[in-house]
Every structure is written in C-alpha cells, then in structure tokens.
Steps between C-alpha positions, in 0.01 A plus 500: 500500500828337585735705713817595316846555630648841420616519140868403477727793431738488205867479563692819465279737695290741303650421158333296236632179650543343160867418512783443749726789596790375286280549193478873564784590266365283220149641543639856501694433180192348336298801610755734343496309172122503486497873575726562202281282277192684617665835430605390150151371431352834602751689287439273202122519533483870584327703229732803523779349294258368241326837475836671443588241234165553327551875503848466348372264230212734418749781440734306269352634174613847606846364583568381147344153484416413138165364381624143457630483856179659626298231328719221634496639854124535489460143376701380801285705736172379348610138522601565860141608568380173345746303713386681816145387426614141450706511820193604695306202365778242493770606743270621777164322452656182362295468180696458175334681210585524130234760430704820537538536118122474460443772758780698339306467171177620664674818613681554170201451272258687722746784560577528131133487403411769753786720379371473141125516555450644846705672766870542432606605850774264615376492861143426396595224258731340759229509766232355268739233371591404858134458592432299184800272553401454866150403389646256247714358778189451712329314215803270470578468869159457662439153352867392476584578862209291621708200404824395663847415379588598146153620399602864471803414288298278266212747460736790436697289250175433315430875494832557323413235242160652417621862510575520122149373425349761731701774329378383158143475628515870592688609190281808453641631826842332504594489131525120514827353372594836349512662840373831632681788332486877525510545877562876540744670731337532843381805685523581866233727648430635152863569406664307216809306608811466288721188517705621796200618697320170438808310616498697826125450546524124432790460744313681776175307441693170504684602816168585666361155414811328638487707819132419554572128470801545728275664760270200479761227538673654803165549678276262694360388162850408386553301818167328434623407151811341650290311755278376218800382301637319806180325607134551403402332829701756696343778293152372584583478870605868490166605357624531141270398217736294282292525185426872514856590592624313192238675286606836641866436419419381148270792420753758622777326307276502193436874534875569481502323163229738378709806589808357330295418190360852462846653533634246250240604238611863528867404487483330158179658362419148381370184670569162339371159615857366477586701812280282721594141424626212711861613464402826671351301788822302538704821485295653782537188713874493429531864605306423818728210593819691415399809697340303784139385517458663841676823416334816371805700400673183380251500212707779345810277496316211339322717243828669402673168432208357302431813296856609424598150389337521153693822426833348605470193275325489162433127544337546837155572360514206260570261783320695770317204655825305529679804644227568752496133596874505563463819705223340707704191577818696572319749724314223682825314574743786556266773627211327680412821683557733203730794438287728718559296814862434404565874468335570832706234676813624329449836668490347851879488560536860382217622723642302792837671463339844468278433801793374708717798407227750582428338838868489588540865408209582729658305787236225491552122482520384136338160558203358677133569469377849570324535835124479490272753663396386847144413396632270224723277711385150579541436870365270766306787650338617176164326525307453178189640660537771236378249246152520655523691828136525600394137464162617363370315191692187598296204387498128559545250220283190484485221245194280503491149348765603253584246230712502187527234231763490225373250246454182699719615791328650803763735637275646770201322648242689707738707715351739755720721712521857632784747540383762756643852522797537731608138466746289307325197354738222401432244228726195493498167326706269280601593148200482271251548781341808339659783699612712205175421317313644797699824476448517124124468544490772764720725284272442201756330277261205457123494536377250759314196374272525802462702818558867560749749641376767742704806598346707777147396408552556125499196275787526252396413146700227323808565287557861586867496592546860389237604754641299790759765584238775484284285726781501755672167427877498428721198449850365458607200294661166571776595257569874530369680193726802451512681162849550361655847462288651776652632820374376833313827549334472158395140563324602820341799326327265252258402777332840471421489127124469546469657844554859387455472126623765258411480131743459213452851360557666838812286540647576159437873538615500865190670637512612867283206605760260365776674694301494825421132456864417424606664825239301692611179329861555598412596857286188546770279349771644725280449805447137406872443438577658834243275666676186375845641574645530150462872431871526419443273199252734332730579205621142448368298206259270682545194278871489593430463873534168687194279526424586861522874437277468192238338722516801730462725195179312416375550855577872471311509170200344670518749788518795260156405368345588840324161514247364745617145428846376406537160333856374551611192307801343674665832589749333737653275234863593441515752786788505744444487875524877526260548210253260660505713813441810288206335321347394832529857621335634182205265533461580868483871429259457211259300712526766773352749253200271451620339180434138414773267376452166327835325524573194286824353625690169531712621791274395787740640758458845344123454470486405869677824588272739314162333437190528719311223322627234261301306240635175359423394142554156353401400145289815472301435818510679834602231750570701815476847654643628824780685672858391426517331840177308435614383158822360647279256689260427213558135398416539130712814463794343682475185290448654155691828517713578804644155565503337841813676626323837469290423802796542731552806712830573327324553169253746652761771524511820304799398292479135386808340352546527124307229318274426800184531291441198280228545236326175425 
C-alpha cells in the first residue's frame, strides 16, 4: 500500500469548509429562508389542520347546510379522492393514467349492487369496493407497467373506450345503458343514516383515505416515488424495484377510486354509465394539474374548480371537453406547480414575519439557521467511522474477465481487477474507455456479456441492481442524480429504503415499527451529512444546491447505506479546492474503517492524492495497473492519457493546476 500524506484539512477550522468566510452572511440568510420553507411545508402537510377541516365539514348539515349544497360539497370531496389517487400514480410515480373513471365505475357499480343485494353498511361496501378497484388496477397495471414510456396511458385509455361495452356485457348486474337504480340509503353499524348523517360519514371516510395517502407520500415510500420519477437508474441503485413500486402506486391509487365510487352510488342512489366517460377522465386530470400533481391537499382545490364549474355556467357541461382543455392549458402555463404549492409558497412570507417577530420578542436573533445539536455538526474531527465502526463484514470487490457489448460495440473487454478492503482503487482512462460501464456492471444496471463480479467470495448474479445496495455496494453518478422537491436530509434518507424495510400498510397506519425506522433513517442521514461536512444544509432543497455540494450530497447518500464498497463516478468534477480537500478527507476516513472505494476520476492529481492502486482503461481494455507514482512513469499511460508533461515532478503534487489532466 502506498504511504499517504495526512489528509488536508479544510479551510476555516472545524466548519464545513464549503465556502469562504465572506459567504457566511449569504449562507445564513439562505439557511433562514430554507427554515421558513421547511416550517411552511410541515404546517401545510400536517394532518391537524385537515382533520379540523374535515370535522367542520362533517358538521355542516347541523349548521344549516341545505341538501343541494351538501350534494355539491360531497361531489367535490369525492372527486378530490379520485384526484389524490391519480396524483399518487402520475405526480409521484410518474405514470400517466386515464383509468380513474373505470376504477370509479368499479366502486360505484359494486357498491350499489352490494347495497341492493348484499350488505348495506357504508364501511363494508367502501372496503369491498376499494379491494375490488385495487384488484382491477392490478389487472390493468401488471401488464401495462412492464412496458416503458406511454404504455400505461395507452392501456388505460383503451380501458375507458371499452368500459361502456363491459357495462353492457354485465347488464344483469349493472343495468346496462339504463343504469343501476334503487340504491338504498346506507347504514352504519346497523343504524340507518339520514342525508345529513350520510354526508358526515362520507366526509370522514374520504378524509381518512386522503390522510392515508398523505401518510404514504411523506414517508420513505413517498421519497422512493420521487426518486423513481427522477431516475429509474437511481431508484435501482438504491435497492428499489422500479416495476413493483409503480405497481404499488397504481394499485393504491386505484383503490381510492373504489372508495369514491361506492360513496358516489349512495349519494345519488343511481349509477349511470355516462358518469364514467372520457370527459370524466379529462376532468380528473385537469383537477390534478390545477391543484398540483404532487400535492395531496391541493387535490381539493382542483376538484372544487372542476366540479363547481358546471353549476356556475349552464353551457359548461355542453362544452365540457373544451372547458377542461382550456383549464389544462391555462394551469400548465400559469400554474405549473398547482394551486396547492402556490398556496404553500404564498404562506412563506407570512410565516417568516411571524417567526421573526416571535424570535425578536424572545430576545433571539431573527435570522440565520438554528444551531444544530453537537452530534449533528459536520466538523473536521467528526470521523465517519460511525458509518461502519467495527470494520467487520468489510469485503473486497473483484471483477474477473468482465466484458460488455452494446450491439457491435465492445465497451468493456476482459477486465480483471480487485478493490481490496481499506483501500481506494482508482480507475482512469480517456473518455469512452469504459469506466462508467464498469461501474454500471458492478452496480447491476447492466448484465455483463461475459465474466463475473465477486463480492467477498459471493458471485453477484447479473442484472440485480436493486440488490447491489443490499449486498453492500453504493454508488454516485457522473451527473448528480438528485430528486426535486426533496431536502438534503430526505435525499440522504433514500439510501435506507431497502435496508430497514417497512411495508406500505404499516407506513400508512403509522405503526410503531414505522416510527422507529423513521428515527433510525433520520439519525443515519444526519450522521452521513455530518461526515461530509454539510449537516447545516439538511433542510435545504437539495436540487437547488451548487454542483459541488450536490456531489457531496451523493457521497453522503452512499455513506448512509452503510456500504462495504463505494463506487464513485467522477466525484471531484465541479468541486472547489476546499471541497476537494473535504472529499479526500471523507475517502481517507472511509478506508480507515475498512471500506473499499472504486474511484473513477479524470483529475489524476486528485487520484494520486487518495488512491492506493490505479487501473488504466483504454477502449474497454485494462492497459496498466500500479501506484500513482508508477503510472507516472508508464510509457503507454503517459503517451495515451496523462500527456508527456505529467511525468514532471511539478505535476506529482497534491494540487495540480486546473486543466492539468488531458483526457485523450
């Protein structure tokens, strides 16, 4: 092993070292703004206000609300439930679906049929309709989600087209074109409900459904949905099964349609096939866009606008498709984030003033980020040994005769190399030499055409990216892959999705196991952020950070996974001098715990500082292996990659001049 100089210390003492001292005021102001945004987000997403609103709405019949207004309000609420289901599928999982009216129909017809011929308990019919609609969603989604692109949209569009034929085919149960009439007033636990009591029951059931979905989207599953929407490759590298996560989102979104359908059948005592056409699908999508596709409570705004419109204008229903189309275009142009997000952001100045006034009254500074607990501060002395303190279970990584062919192009050709525990193994080479392909094969993104990958004596099976993290392999990307609308802390927490898994039901119902796991997730993420020196940015939206800081966020995400092996793809690109020193320190500490690092990097000066062994690739072949000092004297490496000037003593320093590395 090559002897290393002590890790360079970041400027600024024990701080994060990520900015010069004259940036302190700007960083403090940014921290204050992000704290206000985080507070508003928590207030807006908190269930307490929504629960109070639901309780007030449920009591309106006893406060003088007439039957017409009750019916209209309940229509808005039921459509909001449909929109919430679509938002889960489209806004969070990224799959556009037109099938909500069909799932709405499943719930309405089944709920009405059960009320007439079977049980008439509103809770029972809602539960059965939810299960049936979820099952229908599985039948639609399982084959459609196997395909990529617009497959889900096309399949669901076809379902809407054939829905009238399916209703006619089952006319003995559905009434065919005449509709299903005679749905009786519901019961609840054996007691008959009048109109006001049913209104209250329907409001509370709808509120429960919305809250359950809300619990899901602000949990680790919700963060996984956002990762999936951002990049399926990133999702795979974090141990997430892309296909099954999409199926899960679609089935849950379908089940919400079943609940709304059953409540709809009771509301009108009649179910007509005209309620579930293509115009209904467009209306639901319009409500989703207006309220915000990634907003749960925003669904209420969108549903209110779409449902109240026909009662405001008599011509609205006649030209409903045109009206909905105009609403979609207008909302997409003027409100790209939806009314839900707009309302939340509109509250930020008010909350900032209230927060500033309260702090001033208490004799505290009104600006600047709140101090972190001592164990959450990133400092030069806070070693990341906490990530894996004992060094046990650390394993070496070895690739043997690894090859990969894309069509007629051989991107990797018989490469054999090893990354031992406690060492940084560098991989360099010109652009197109196969470096990133090597990382993708190890991470399981691609299956190798030939050869094998061995981790600690275990041969990793091909194309199992979602298992690579559980096997102890974490990675970063050449271009940082950071999901939008997630804080830095939440981005790092995504690394633990499969490591301490909690099911969907336990998450939605907030079982104790979910709460314990959430605390462990946050603790691990804060440790990792402290290890890379950016703990003070935990509440900042990660996608808004500078490139160099986003790279450190990715490194923290990899550390939070407690890996044996870290695969780093050009982590030094875009980093300042201070950030390079910080990264060198992070890698030094990780290797001291027995971890293995595979570092793909163009900056040979940085590689020389941190790497024990360096492998050189060219046109997919391994052309040289040795220490950084040995490779500086290797004729083929000097000629094809480093350039002749890199053999000089001046270029052997820790900090080479900018642009010193010249890829061939």
